[in-house]
Each structure stands twice: as structure tokens, then as C-alpha cells.
CSV table of C-alpha atoms in Angstrom, one decimal:
chain,number,residue,atom,x,y,z
A,24,MET,CA,4.4,-11.4,-14.0
A,25,PRO,CA,2.1,-9.0,-16.1
A,26,ILE,CA,0.9,-6.0,-14.4
A,27,LEU,CA,-3.0,-5.8,-14.0
A,28,ARG,CA,-3.8,-2.4,-15.1
A,29,ARG,CA,-7.6,-2.7,-14.8
A,30,PRO,CA,-10.1,-3.4,-12.0
A,31,LEU,CA,-10.0,-6.7,-10.3
A,32,PRO,CA,-11.3,-9.4,-12.4
A,33,VAL,CA,-14.6,-10.7,-11.0
A,34,LEU,CA,-13.4,-14.1,-10.4
A,35,THR,CA,-10.8,-13.1,-7.7
A,36,ALA,CA,-13.4,-13.7,-4.8
A,37,GLY,CA,-16.6,-11.8,-3.9
A,38,LEU,CA,-15.2,-10.1,-0.9
A,39,ALA,CA,-12.1,-8.7,-2.7
A,40,CYS,CA,-14.3,-7.5,-5.3
A,41,ALA,CA,-16.5,-5.7,-2.7
A,42,LEU,CA,-13.8,-4.2,-0.8
A,43,LEU,CA,-12.2,-2.8,-3.7
A,44,LEU,CA,-15.3,-1.4,-5.4
A,45,GLY,CA,-14.7,2.1,-3.8
A,46,ALA,CA,-11.0,1.9,-4.9
A,47,CYS,CA,-11.2,0.2,-8.3
A,48,SER,CA,-14.4,1.5,-9.8
A,49,GLY,CA,-16.7,4.6,-9.3
A,50,GLY,CA,-20.1,5.0,-10.8
A,51,ASN,CA,-18.1,5.9,-14.1
A,52,GLY,CA,-15.8,3.0,-13.9
A,53,SER,CA,-12.6,5.1,-13.3
A,54,THR,CA,-10.0,3.9,-11.0
A,55,ALA,CA,-9.7,5.7,-7.6
A,56,GLY,CA,-6.2,7.1,-8.3
A,57,SER,CA,-7.6,8.7,-11.6
A,58,SER,CA,-11.0,9.7,-10.3
A,59,SER,CA,-11.3,13.5,-10.1
A,60,SER,CA,-13.8,13.2,-7.1
A,61,SER,CA,-11.4,10.9,-5.1
A,62,PRO,CA,-9.3,12.3,-2.2
A,63,ALA,CA,-5.6,12.6,-3.1
A,64,SER,CA,-4.3,11.5,0.1
A,65,SER,CA,-5.2,10.3,3.5
A,66,GLU,CA,-5.0,13.9,4.8
A,67,ALA,CA,-7.8,15.0,2.3
A,68,SER,CA,-10.0,12.1,2.7
A,69,PRO,CA,-13.4,12.0,4.3
A,70,SER,CA,-13.6,10.3,7.7
A,71,PRO,CA,-15.0,6.9,7.8
A,72,SER,CA,-17.2,7.9,10.3
A,73,GLU,CA,-19.0,10.4,8.3
A,74,THR,CA,-22.4,9.6,6.8
A,75,THR,CA,-22.1,7.9,3.5
A,76,GLU,CA,-24.3,8.3,0.5
A,77,ALA,CA,-26.2,5.3,1.7
A,78,GLY,CA,-27.7,7.2,4.6
A,79,ALA,CA,-26.9,7.5,8.4
A,80,ALA,CA,-23.4,6.1,9.5
A,81,SER,CA,-23.3,2.6,10.9
A,82,PRO,CA,-22.7,2.5,14.5
A,83,LEU,CA,-19.7,0.4,14.1
A,84,GLN,CA,-17.9,3.1,12.0
A,85,PRO,CA,-16.2,4.8,15.0
A,86,GLY,CA,-14.2,1.4,15.4
A,87,LEU,CA,-12.7,1.9,11.9
A,88,LEU,CA,-9.1,2.6,11.7
A,89,PRO,CA,-8.2,6.0,11.2
A,90,ALA,CA,-7.0,7.4,7.9
A,91,GLU,CA,-3.4,7.8,9.3
A,92,ALA,CA,-3.1,4.1,10.0
A,93,PHE,CA,-2.8,3.4,6.2
A,94,GLY,CA,0.1,5.3,5.7
A,95,GLU,CA,1.2,8.8,4.3
A,96,GLY,CA,-0.3,9.4,0.6
A,97,ALA,CA,-3.0,6.7,0.7
A,98,THR,CA,-6.3,7.3,-0.7
A,99,VAL,CA,-8.8,6.6,2.0
A,100,VAL,CA,-12.4,6.4,1.4
A,101,PRO,CA,-15.4,5.0,3.4
A,102,LEU,CA,-17.5,2.1,1.8
A,103,SER,CA,-21.2,2.1,2.4
A,104,ARG,CA,-23.2,-1.2,2.9
A,105,ASP,CA,-24.7,-0.5,-0.4
A,106,GLN,CA,-21.2,-0.6,-2.1
A,107,LEU,CA,-20.4,-3.9,-0.4
A,108,GLU,CA,-23.4,-5.3,-1.4
A,109,GLN,CA,-22.9,-4.4,-5.1
A,110,GLY,CA,-19.1,-5.6,-5.0
A,111,ALA,CA,-20.2,-8.9,-3.8
A,112,GLY,CA,-22.7,-9.0,-6.6
A,113,LEU,CA,-20.0,-8.7,-9.2
A,114,ALA,CA,-18.8,-12.3,-8.1
A,115,ALA,CA,-19.8,-15.2,-10.2
A,116,ASP,CA,-23.5,-16.4,-9.5
A,117,PRO,CA,-23.1,-19.4,-7.1
A,118,GLU,CA,-25.6,-21.4,-8.9
A,119,SER,CA,-23.2,-21.4,-12.1
A,120,LEU,CA,-20.0,-21.5,-10.1
A,121,THR,CA,-18.2,-24.9,-10.0
A,122,ILE,CA,-15.5,-25.2,-7.3
A,123,THR,CA,-13.3,-28.4,-7.6
A,124,PRO,CA,-12.5,-30.3,-5.5
A,125,GLU,CA,-16.0,-30.2,-3.9
A,126,SER,CA,-14.1,-30.2,-0.3
A,127,CYS,CA,-13.1,-26.6,-1.2
A,128,ALA,CA,-16.3,-25.2,-1.5
A,129,ALA,CA,-16.5,-24.0,2.0
A,130,ALA,CA,-13.0,-22.4,2.1
A,131,VAL,CA,-13.7,-20.6,-1.3
A,132,GLU,CA,-17.5,-19.5,-0.3
A,133,GLY,CA,-16.0,-18.3,2.9
A,134,THR,CA,-14.1,-15.6,1.0
A,135,GLN,CA,-17.6,-14.4,-0.2
A,136,PRO,CA,-19.8,-13.4,2.6
A,137,ARG,CA,-23.4,-12.2,2.3
A,138,ILE,CA,-23.6,-8.6,3.5
A,139,ASP,CA,-27.0,-8.9,4.4
A,140,ASP,CA,-26.5,-11.5,6.8
A,141,TYR,CA,-24.9,-9.1,9.3
A,142,ASP,CA,-26.7,-6.7,11.7
A,143,GLU,CA,-24.2,-3.9,11.3
A,144,VAL,CA,-21.7,-3.4,8.7
A,145,ALA,CA,-18.9,-0.5,8.4
A,146,ALA,CA,-16.1,-0.4,6.2
A,147,VAL,CA,-13.2,1.7,4.7
A,148,SER,CA,-10.7,1.1,2.0
A,149,ALA,CA,-7.2,2.7,1.5
A,150,THR,CA,-5.3,2.6,-1.7
A,151,THR,CA,-1.4,3.3,-2.5
A,152,GLY,CA,-0.5,2.6,-6.1
A,153,GLY,CA,-1.6,-0.8,-7.2
A,154,THR,CA,-2.3,-1.9,-3.4
A,155,THR,CA,-5.5,-1.6,-1.6
A,156,THR,CA,-6.1,-2.4,2.2
A,157,ALA,CA,-9.6,-2.5,3.5
A,158,GLU,CA,-11.1,-3.2,6.9
A,159,VAL,CA,-15.0,-4.4,7.2
A,160,LEU,CA,-16.5,-4.7,10.8
A,161,LEU,CA,-19.2,-7.0,10.9
A,162,GLN,CA,-21.6,-7.4,13.7
A,163,GLY,CA,-24.2,-10.4,14.4
A,164,GLU,CA,-24.7,-14.1,14.8
A,165,ALA,CA,-23.6,-14.5,11.2
A,166,THR,CA,-19.9,-13.8,12.4
A,167,ALA,CA,-19.7,-16.9,14.4
A,168,GLY,CA,-17.3,-19.4,13.1
A,169,ALA,CA,-15.5,-16.9,10.5
A,170,VAL,CA,-12.1,-17.4,12.4
A,171,ASP,CA,-12.3,-21.2,12.3
A,172,ALA,CA,-13.4,-21.1,8.7
A,173,LEU,CA,-10.5,-18.9,7.8
A,174,ALA,CA,-7.8,-20.9,9.7
A,175,GLU,CA,-8.9,-24.4,8.3
A,176,ALA,CA,-8.8,-23.2,4.7
A,177,PRO,CA,-5.4,-23.9,4.1
A,178,THR,CA,-5.3,-27.3,5.5
A,179,ASN,CA,-8.8,-28.3,4.2
A,180,CYS,CA,-8.1,-26.5,0.6
A,181,PRO,CA,-4.5,-25.9,-0.3
A,182,GLU,CA,-5.6,-25.4,-3.8
A,183,ALA,CA,-9.0,-25.0,-5.8
A,184,THR,CA,-10.3,-24.4,-9.2
A,185,LEU,CA,-13.2,-22.0,-9.9
A,186,SER,CA,-15.1,-22.2,-13.2
A,187,SER,CA,-18.1,-20.6,-14.7
A,188,PRO,CA,-19.5,-20.5,-18.0
A,189,GLU,CA,-19.7,-16.8,-18.4
A,190,LEU,CA,-16.3,-16.1,-16.5
A,191,GLY,CA,-14.0,-19.0,-17.3
A,192,GLU,CA,-11.5,-20.5,-15.1
A,193,ALA,CA,-9.1,-19.6,-12.2
A,194,LYS,CA,-7.1,-21.1,-9.5
A,195,VAL,CA,-6.9,-20.3,-6.1
A,196,THR,CA,-4.3,-21.3,-3.4
A,197,PHE,CA,-4.5,-20.8,0.4
A,198,GLU,CA,-1.5,-20.3,2.6
A,199,ALA,CA,-1.7,-19.8,6.4
A,200,LEU,CA,-0.1,-16.7,7.8
A,201,GLU,CA,1.3,-16.1,11.5
A,202,VAL,CA,-1.1,-13.4,13.3
A,203,PRO,CA,-1.1,-12.1,16.9
A,204,ASP,CA,-3.3,-14.0,19.7
A,205,LEU,CA,-6.3,-11.5,19.6
A,206,GLY,CA,-9.6,-11.3,21.0
A,207,ASP,CA,-11.8,-14.4,20.9
A,208,GLY,CA,-9.6,-15.7,18.2
A,209,ALA,CA,-7.6,-14.6,15.0
A,210,ALA,CA,-6.7,-16.1,11.7
A,211,ALA,CA,-5.1,-15.0,8.3
A,212,VAL,CA,-4.3,-16.4,5.1
A,213,ARG,CA,-2.6,-15.8,1.7
A,214,TYR,CA,-4.8,-16.7,-1.1
A,215,THR,CA,-3.5,-16.3,-4.5
A,216,THR,CA,-5.9,-16.2,-7.6
A,217,THR,CA,-4.2,-17.2,-10.8
A,218,LEU,CA,-6.3,-16.7,-14.2
A,219,THR,CA,-5.5,-16.0,-17.8
A,220,GLN,CA,-5.9,-12.6,-19.1
A,221,GLY,CA,-5.0,-11.5,-22.7
A,222,GLY,CA,-3.2,-14.8,-23.1
A,223,GLN,CA,-1.0,-14.4,-20.1
A,224,GLU,CA,-1.1,-15.9,-16.8
A,225,VAL,CA,-1.9,-13.4,-14.1
A,226,SER,CA,-1.4,-14.1,-10.5
A,227,ILE,CA,-3.2,-11.8,-7.8
A,228,PRO,CA,-2.0,-12.4,-4.2
A,229,THR,CA,-4.5,-11.4,-1.4
A,230,LEU,CA,-4.0,-11.2,2.4
A,231,VAL,CA,-7.2,-11.8,4.5
A,232,GLY,CA,-7.2,-11.7,8.2
A,233,VAL,CA,-10.2,-12.0,10.8
A,234,VAL,CA,-10.5,-11.4,14.7
A,235,GLN,CA,-13.6,-12.4,16.5
A,236,ASP,CA,-14.5,-10.0,19.2
A,237,GLY,CA,-17.8,-11.0,21.0
A,238,ASP,CA,-20.4,-11.0,18.3
A,239,ARG,CA,-18.2,-8.6,16.2
A,240,ALA,CA,-15.7,-9.5,13.4
A,241,ILE,CA,-13.0,-7.4,12.2
A,242,THR,CA,-11.9,-8.4,8.6
A,243,LEU,CA,-8.9,-7.1,7.1
A,244,LEU,CA,-7.9,-7.3,3.4
A,245,THR,CA,-4.9,-6.3,1.4
A,246,ILE,CA,-4.7,-6.9,-2.4
A,247,ALA,CA,-2.0,-6.2,-5.1
A,248,THR,CA,-3.2,-5.8,-8.6
A,249,ASP,CA,0.3,-4.4,-9.7
A,250,GLY,CA,2.6,-7.7,-9.6
A,251,SER,CA,4.0,-6.8,-6.2
A,252,GLN,CA,3.7,-8.9,-2.8
A,253,PRO,CA,1.9,-7.5,0.3
A,254,ASP,CA,4.0,-7.7,3.4
A,255,ALA,CA,2.5,-10.2,5.6
A,256,VAL,CA,4.2,-8.8,8.8
A,257,ALA,CA,3.2,-5.4,8.0
A,258,PHE,CA,-0.5,-7.0,7.4
A,259,ALA,CA,-0.3,-8.7,10.9
A,260,SER,CA,0.5,-5.6,12.6
A,261,LEU,CA,-2.2,-3.6,11.0
A,262,LEU,CA,-4.5,-6.4,11.9
A,263,GLU,CA,-3.7,-6.2,15.5
A,264,GLN,CA,-3.9,-2.3,15.4
A,265,ALA,CA,-7.6,-2.7,13.8
A,266,PHE,CA,-8.6,-5.0,16.5
A,267,GLU,CA,-7.3,-2.5,19.1
A,268,VAL,CA,-8.9,0.6,17.7
A,269,GLN,CA,-12.6,-1.1,17.7
A,270,ALA,CA,-12.2,-2.7,20.9
A,271,GLU,CA,-11.3,0.9,22.4
A,272,ALA,CA,-14.0,2.4,20.5
A,273,LEU,CA,-16.9,0.1,20.9
A,274,GLY,CA,-16.1,-1.8,24.0
């Protein structure tokens, strides 16, 4: 399988694009690994609880995973609400996006949340090589049903085709993953986006997990753009840690 050496294609899904914004592209379009302004390791990274360029820190930020949770050598950066909204905007215009079969629309659109639907948002991303893991804490009525929607995706839509006049066509497959029994419910899936790039077929695996805790949703995502496969067991363990950290910090 060819290795992806440029930022995530916009059809990979709005949420993935949003979460990777801080890691895949800065204001000048450079990658996090090569940007001179990006931290070189988790030890040198700014704390997710620090004020971001968008303004005052979210009250949810103390509940984010600490930098060391992502492993030694990870480049860890906080993501502001503005960055998430900008990243989500890189996805295809929903008015021009065709999802086949129609029954898959809810599953696919569930990977593309509208950030402005939530009362509070806090996020952090960590990049090691060609793999980025991101955590997003969301609070508000809009989090209701997030776990069920994700859990039902592999059954309701094992495979979908996305097409758009400006972006072309991509296939997305969903596969359920095992996760611990957490909070008010938890679910995780592996969704793989396959598209043609430079005449070659490229598959981009993504692990997505959600835990509901009252009116908060803990969303964790790991995506590999270098041809590797993210470790589902390690992902489930990190999702559990993310839930525990926010529960202790936010009550």
C-alpha cells in the first residue's frame, strides 16, 4: 500500500480532518513534524489546559489527557474550537455530497459533528511519525445519542460510497471494536477510507471511540497516514484512560 506523504485528503471525514488540523497543517501548510514552531516532543509541548490563540481556555480542558499519556516523543498540541471548526469545514459540502446507500447517511455524517452544536469543546492532538491521536471533549445536549450512533454504524452501514463533484469518490467501511464498559455507554469502530490518489488506491485506517458521561462525550480518534495499522487494544486502553481522567478532573 502506498504511503501517504501529504495532509489528510478532505474526503477522509470531517472529524478526522478537524482533529488533524493542528498536526497536519499549520497556517503555512507545513506538517507538525516539520514545522519550526511545533514542539519536538511531549516534554516540550504546551499544556492542553493553557489558553489557546482562540482566547480563554475551555472549562473542559483540565479533563484532557496529559501529554505523557500519548507516549514518549509524541508531538502534543492543544486544538482550539476555531481550529476544529476550520478543520470540519474542509470536509465536502454536505449539499453536494452523495452517500450510497442512503441508509448509510447517518453513519457517515456521524463522523462529521458540527462543532458549534456543543456548549463546550476542548481538544488535544498527539502525533508520532505518521500516526495522530486526538481527544475531543464535548459538552451539551448535542452529545446525546453519540454512543448509539457509533455503535450501530457497522451494522447499519458496513460499507458506503461518498462522492462529490469537486472531490471525487471514496469508499468507507465500518468495523466494530471491543471497548471496556465505561460511563453511561461506550463504543468504538475502525473506519477505513479508500480512495485513488495519483493513480494508486490508498487506504487510510481510523479508529474512533466515544464514551458518554452525563452531558459530556469523550471522543478519541487515531488515524494513520503512513500505511500502518493503529493498535486497537492500545486504543481501547487509552479511551478508558481518557474517560477516567475527565471523570476525576471534571466530576
